[in-house]
Tab-separated table of C-alpha atoms in Angstrom:
chain	number	residue	atom	x	y	z
A	133	UNK	CA	159.371	116.478	30.831
A	134	UNK	CA	157.738	119.435	31.982
A	135	UNK	CA	154.208	118.127	30.756
A	136	UNK	CA	154.944	115.008	33.165
A	137	UNK	CA	155.349	117.513	36.138
A	138	UNK	CA	152.775	119.190	35.788
A	139	UNK	CA	150.907	116.306	35.606
A	140	UNK	CA	152.452	114.922	38.650
A	141	UNK	CA	152.226	118.796	39.387
A	142	UNK	CA	148.618	118.598	39.105
A	143	UNK	CA	147.972	114.932	40.940
A	144	UNK	CA	149.100	115.980	43.923
A	145	UNK	CA	147.148	119.217	43.791
A	146	UNK	CA	144.052	116.659	43.012
A	147	UNK	CA	145.138	114.510	46.299
A	148	UNK	CA	145.675	117.671	48.354
A	149	UNK	CA	142.144	118.921	47.602
A	150	UNK	CA	140.690	116.032	48.309
A	151	UNK	CA	142.676	115.285	51.576
A	152	UNK	CA	141.576	118.767	52.748
A	153	UNK	CA	137.708	117.948	51.652
A	154	UNK	CA	138.235	114.541	53.167
A	155	UNK	CA	139.138	115.952	56.217
A	156	UNK	CA	137.036	119.009	56.109
A	157	UNK	CA	134.359	116.257	55.893
A	158	UNK	CA	136.096	114.150	58.839
A	159	UNK	CA	136.041	117.570	61.395
A	160	UNK	CA	131.469	117.930	60.005
A	161	UNK	CA	131.750	114.777	61.063
A	162	UNK	CA	133.429	114.895	64.221
A	163	UNK	CA	132.354	117.932	65.677
A	164	UNK	CA	127.889	116.773	64.519
A	165	UNK	CA	129.582	113.406	66.596
A	166	UNK	CA	130.578	115.771	69.065
A	167	UNK	CA	127.448	117.741	70.399
A	168	UNK	CA	125.490	114.821	69.807
A	169	UNK	CA	127.121	113.114	73.018
A	170	UNK	CA	126.930	116.570	74.055
A	171	UNK	CA	122.834	116.332	73.845
A	172	UNK	CA	122.739	113.119	74.936
A	173	UNK	CA	124.950	113.968	78.336
A	174	UNK	CA	122.328	116.860	78.992
A	175	UNK	CA	119.155	115.193	77.943
A	176	UNK	CA	121.021	112.191	80.724
A	177	UNK	CA	121.931	114.537	83.216
A	178	UNK	CA	117.966	116.093	83.294
A	179	UNK	CA	116.945	112.719	83.023
A	180	UNK	CA	118.562	111.951	85.863
A	181	UNK	CA	117.655	115.778	87.663
A	182	UNK	CA	114.368	114.524	87.404
A	183	UNK	CA	114.565	111.170	88.353
A	184	UNK	CA	116.421	112.135	91.828
A	185	UNK	CA	113.290	114.956	92.380
A	186	UNK	CA	110.711	111.875	91.427
A	187	UNK	CA	112.557	109.737	94.162
A	188	UNK	CA	113.270	112.771	96.514
A	189	UNK	CA	108.900	112.622	95.833
A	190	UNK	CA	108.282	109.005	96.524
A	191	UNK	CA	110.759	109.091	99.580
A	192	UNK	CA	108.726	111.912	101.422
A	193	UNK	CA	105.907	110.422	100.399
A	194	UNK	CA	107.142	106.922	101.988
A	195	UNK	CA	108.158	108.601	105.366
A	196	UNK	CA	104.834	110.638	105.403
A	197	UNK	CA	102.866	106.476	104.994
A	198	UNK	CA	104.906	105.410	107.324
A	199	UNK	CA	104.600	108.302	110.135
A	200	UNK	CA	100.018	107.282	109.243
A	201	UNK	CA	101.141	103.461	110.122
A	202	UNK	CA	102.330	104.548	113.134
A	203	UNK	CA	99.277	106.325	113.930
A	204	UNK	CA	97.516	104.122	112.997
A	205	UNK	CA	99.232	101.555	114.686
A	206	UNK	CA	98.668	104.236	118.093
A	207	UNK	CA	95.536	104.912	117.136
A	208	UNK	CA	94.535	100.912	117.305
A	209	UNK	CA	96.333	99.948	120.455
A	210	UNK	CA	94.871	103.555	122.105
A	211	UNK	CA	91.369	102.630	121.000
A	212	UNK	CA	91.811	98.573	122.311
A	213	UNK	CA	92.625	100.582	125.345
A	214	UNK	CA	89.738	102.704	125.589
A	215	UNK	CA	87.374	99.722	124.816
A	216	UNK	CA	89.368	97.774	127.554
A	217	UNK	CA	89.004	100.310	130.301
A	218	UNK	CA	85.414	101.374	128.907
A	219	UNK	CA	84.585	97.301	130.424
A	220	UNK	CA	87.155	97.722	133.393
A	221	UNK	CA	84.962	96.728	136.572
A	222	UNK	CA	85.952	98.990	138.345
A	223	UNK	CA	85.896	101.538	134.952
A	224	UNK	CA	85.078	105.300	135.580
A	225	UNK	CA	83.545	107.443	132.828
A	226	UNK	CA	84.204	111.379	132.224
A	227	UNK	CA	81.848	112.657	130.240
A	228	UNK	CA	84.677	116.366	128.885
A	229	UNK	CA	81.873	119.000	127.355
A	230	UNK	CA	83.124	121.288	125.185
A	231	UNK	CA	83.812	125.170	126.482
A	232	UNK	CA	84.494	127.700	124.303
A	233	UNK	CA	87.024	127.945	121.436
A	234	UNK	CA	86.168	124.462	120.586
A	235	UNK	CA	82.261	124.499	121.120
A	236	UNK	CA	82.046	121.155	118.716
A	237	UNK	CA	84.498	119.089	120.251
A	238	UNK	CA	84.329	116.428	123.173
A	239	UNK	CA	86.205	114.092	124.786
A	240	UNK	CA	86.059	111.174	127.056
A	241	UNK	CA	88.524	109.538	129.911
A	242	UNK	CA	87.866	106.284	130.971
A	243	UNK	CA	89.692	105.510	134.398
A	244	UNK	CA	90.354	101.962	135.482
A	245	UNK	CA	92.950	101.865	138.262
A	246	UNK	CA	92.360	97.500	138.444
A	247	UNK	CA	94.628	97.784	134.611
A	248	UNK	CA	96.522	101.191	136.306
A	249	UNK	CA	95.589	103.130	133.504
A	250	UNK	CA	92.933	106.019	132.329
A	251	UNK	CA	92.396	106.712	128.537
A	252	UNK	CA	91.664	109.143	126.484
A	253	UNK	CA	89.751	110.555	123.589
A	254	UNK	CA	88.733	113.426	122.754
A	255	UNK	CA	87.325	114.708	119.391
A	256	UNK	CA	86.535	118.042	116.902
A	257	UNK	CA	89.372	119.784	118.465
A	258	UNK	CA	91.046	122.252	116.188
A	259	UNK	CA	94.327	121.137	114.622
A	260	UNK	CA	97.054	123.359	117.779
A	261	UNK	CA	99.014	126.036	116.362
A	262	UNK	CA	102.708	125.468	115.084
A	263	UNK	CA	104.417	124.753	118.872
A	264	UNK	CA	100.775	124.482	120.818
A	265	UNK	CA	100.098	121.254	121.563
A	266	UNK	CA	96.505	119.862	124.094
A	267	UNK	CA	97.206	118.804	127.599
A	268	UNK	CA	94.901	116.353	129.238
A	269	UNK	CA	94.682	117.915	133.611
A	270	UNK	CA	93.718	116.576	137.015
A	271	UNK	CA	92.154	118.747	138.616
A	272	UNK	CA	91.830	117.746	143.089
A	273	UNK	CA	90.888	119.040	146.007
A	274	UNK	CA	94.037	118.789	147.831
A	275	UNK	CA	97.110	118.806	144.619
A	276	UNK	CA	95.190	121.214	142.818
A	277	UNK	CA	95.796	120.929	138.640
A	278	UNK	CA	97.800	118.184	137.778
A	279	UNK	CA	99.730	117.412	134.419
A	280	UNK	CA	97.870	113.852	132.640
A	281	UNK	CA	99.296	112.990	129.262
A	282	UNK	CA	100.535	116.296	126.896
A	283	UNK	CA	99.506	115.234	122.957
A	284	UNK	CA	97.985	116.241	119.359
A	285	UNK	CA	95.191	115.380	117.552
A	286	UNK	CA	95.257	114.525	113.992
A	287	UNK	CA	94.131	116.097	110.948
A	288	UNK	CA	89.856	116.180	111.764
A	289	UNK	CA	90.842	116.547	115.237
A	290	UNK	CA	90.707	113.850	117.053
A	291	UNK	CA	92.855	111.550	119.439
A	292	UNK	CA	92.848	108.612	121.889
A	293	UNK	CA	95.977	108.430	124.196
A	294	UNK	CA	96.249	106.420	127.249
A	295	UNK	CA	97.252	109.125	130.711
A	296	UNK	CA	98.280	109.008	133.199
A	297	UNK	CA	96.062	108.220	136.219
A	298	UNK	CA	94.450	111.108	138.353
A	299	UNK	CA	96.804	110.914	142.155
A	300	UNK	CA	96.075	108.133	144.639
A	301	UNK	CA	93.933	109.548	147.565
A	302	UNK	CA	93.111	112.342	145.693
A	303	UNK	CA	89.345	113.402	145.007
A	304	UNK	CA	89.288	114.471	141.526
A	305	UNK	CA	87.141	117.883	141.343
A	306	UNK	CA	87.686	118.284	137.338
A	307	UNK	CA	88.795	116.379	134.220
A	308	UNK	CA	89.797	119.698	131.084
A	309	UNK	CA	91.749	120.173	128.102
A	310	UNK	CA	93.972	122.686	128.196
A	311	UNK	CA	96.210	124.089	125.004
A	312	UNK	CA	99.424	124.307	125.951
A	313	UNK	CA	103.077	125.198	124.545
A	314	UNK	CA	105.001	121.707	122.948
A	315	UNK	CA	106.771	120.951	125.563
A	316	UNK	CA	103.814	121.422	128.221
A	317	UNK	CA	103.823	123.096	131.016
A	318	UNK	CA	103.431	122.082	134.968
A	319	UNK	CA	100.474	123.959	135.774
A	320	UNK	CA	97.566	125.074	133.140
A	321	UNK	CA	97.947	128.150	131.209
A	322	UNK	CA	96.204	128.406	128.182
A	323	UNK	CA	92.743	128.472	127.284
A	324	UNK	CA	90.908	125.340	127.794
A	325	UNK	CA	89.064	123.533	125.434
A	326	UNK	CA	87.366	120.722	127.509
A	327	UNK	CA	85.752	120.098	130.634
A	328	UNK	CA	84.145	117.619	132.447
A	329	UNK	CA	84.072	116.402	136.186
A	330	UNK	CA	83.462	112.426	137.292
């Protein structure tokens, strides 16, 4: 009877050891599995963050491309208007010569009252500093300087813009381009970059 108790007791001990070993193995497997899950989550989070970053870059590039496309469409439209103005039977051309701030710049204005517009085209102007834009002026014998159009150039220093016509009944003496605050001013205050007489 004693041997039988020892046999049963040994069997329970063996079962307990096996159960403990199994529990320990299961705990280790669970721990490894949990570690793998955490690593996968971290990798997924890193991938998502990288995709978000790339998405932001692509979105920014898309905005830039849209802006470039709009600029090109405006340029094509303005070039068409310039051609139309130059070919108009009543066209008057005003050539704008460079002034000291931009000695390699040039400009032309095509004025056509028949088509009720004037078109300005410039090249070689430096990129305006932040908060500044170029402004075209009609300078007449009666009213002095009258603002025509506020504009910015592209990265090559070029621009083509439609402008208001010179004041009706005004004898135009000079046209000029100055650098002004971005909101524009009523009378020129900045340096003159281009100037020409009709």
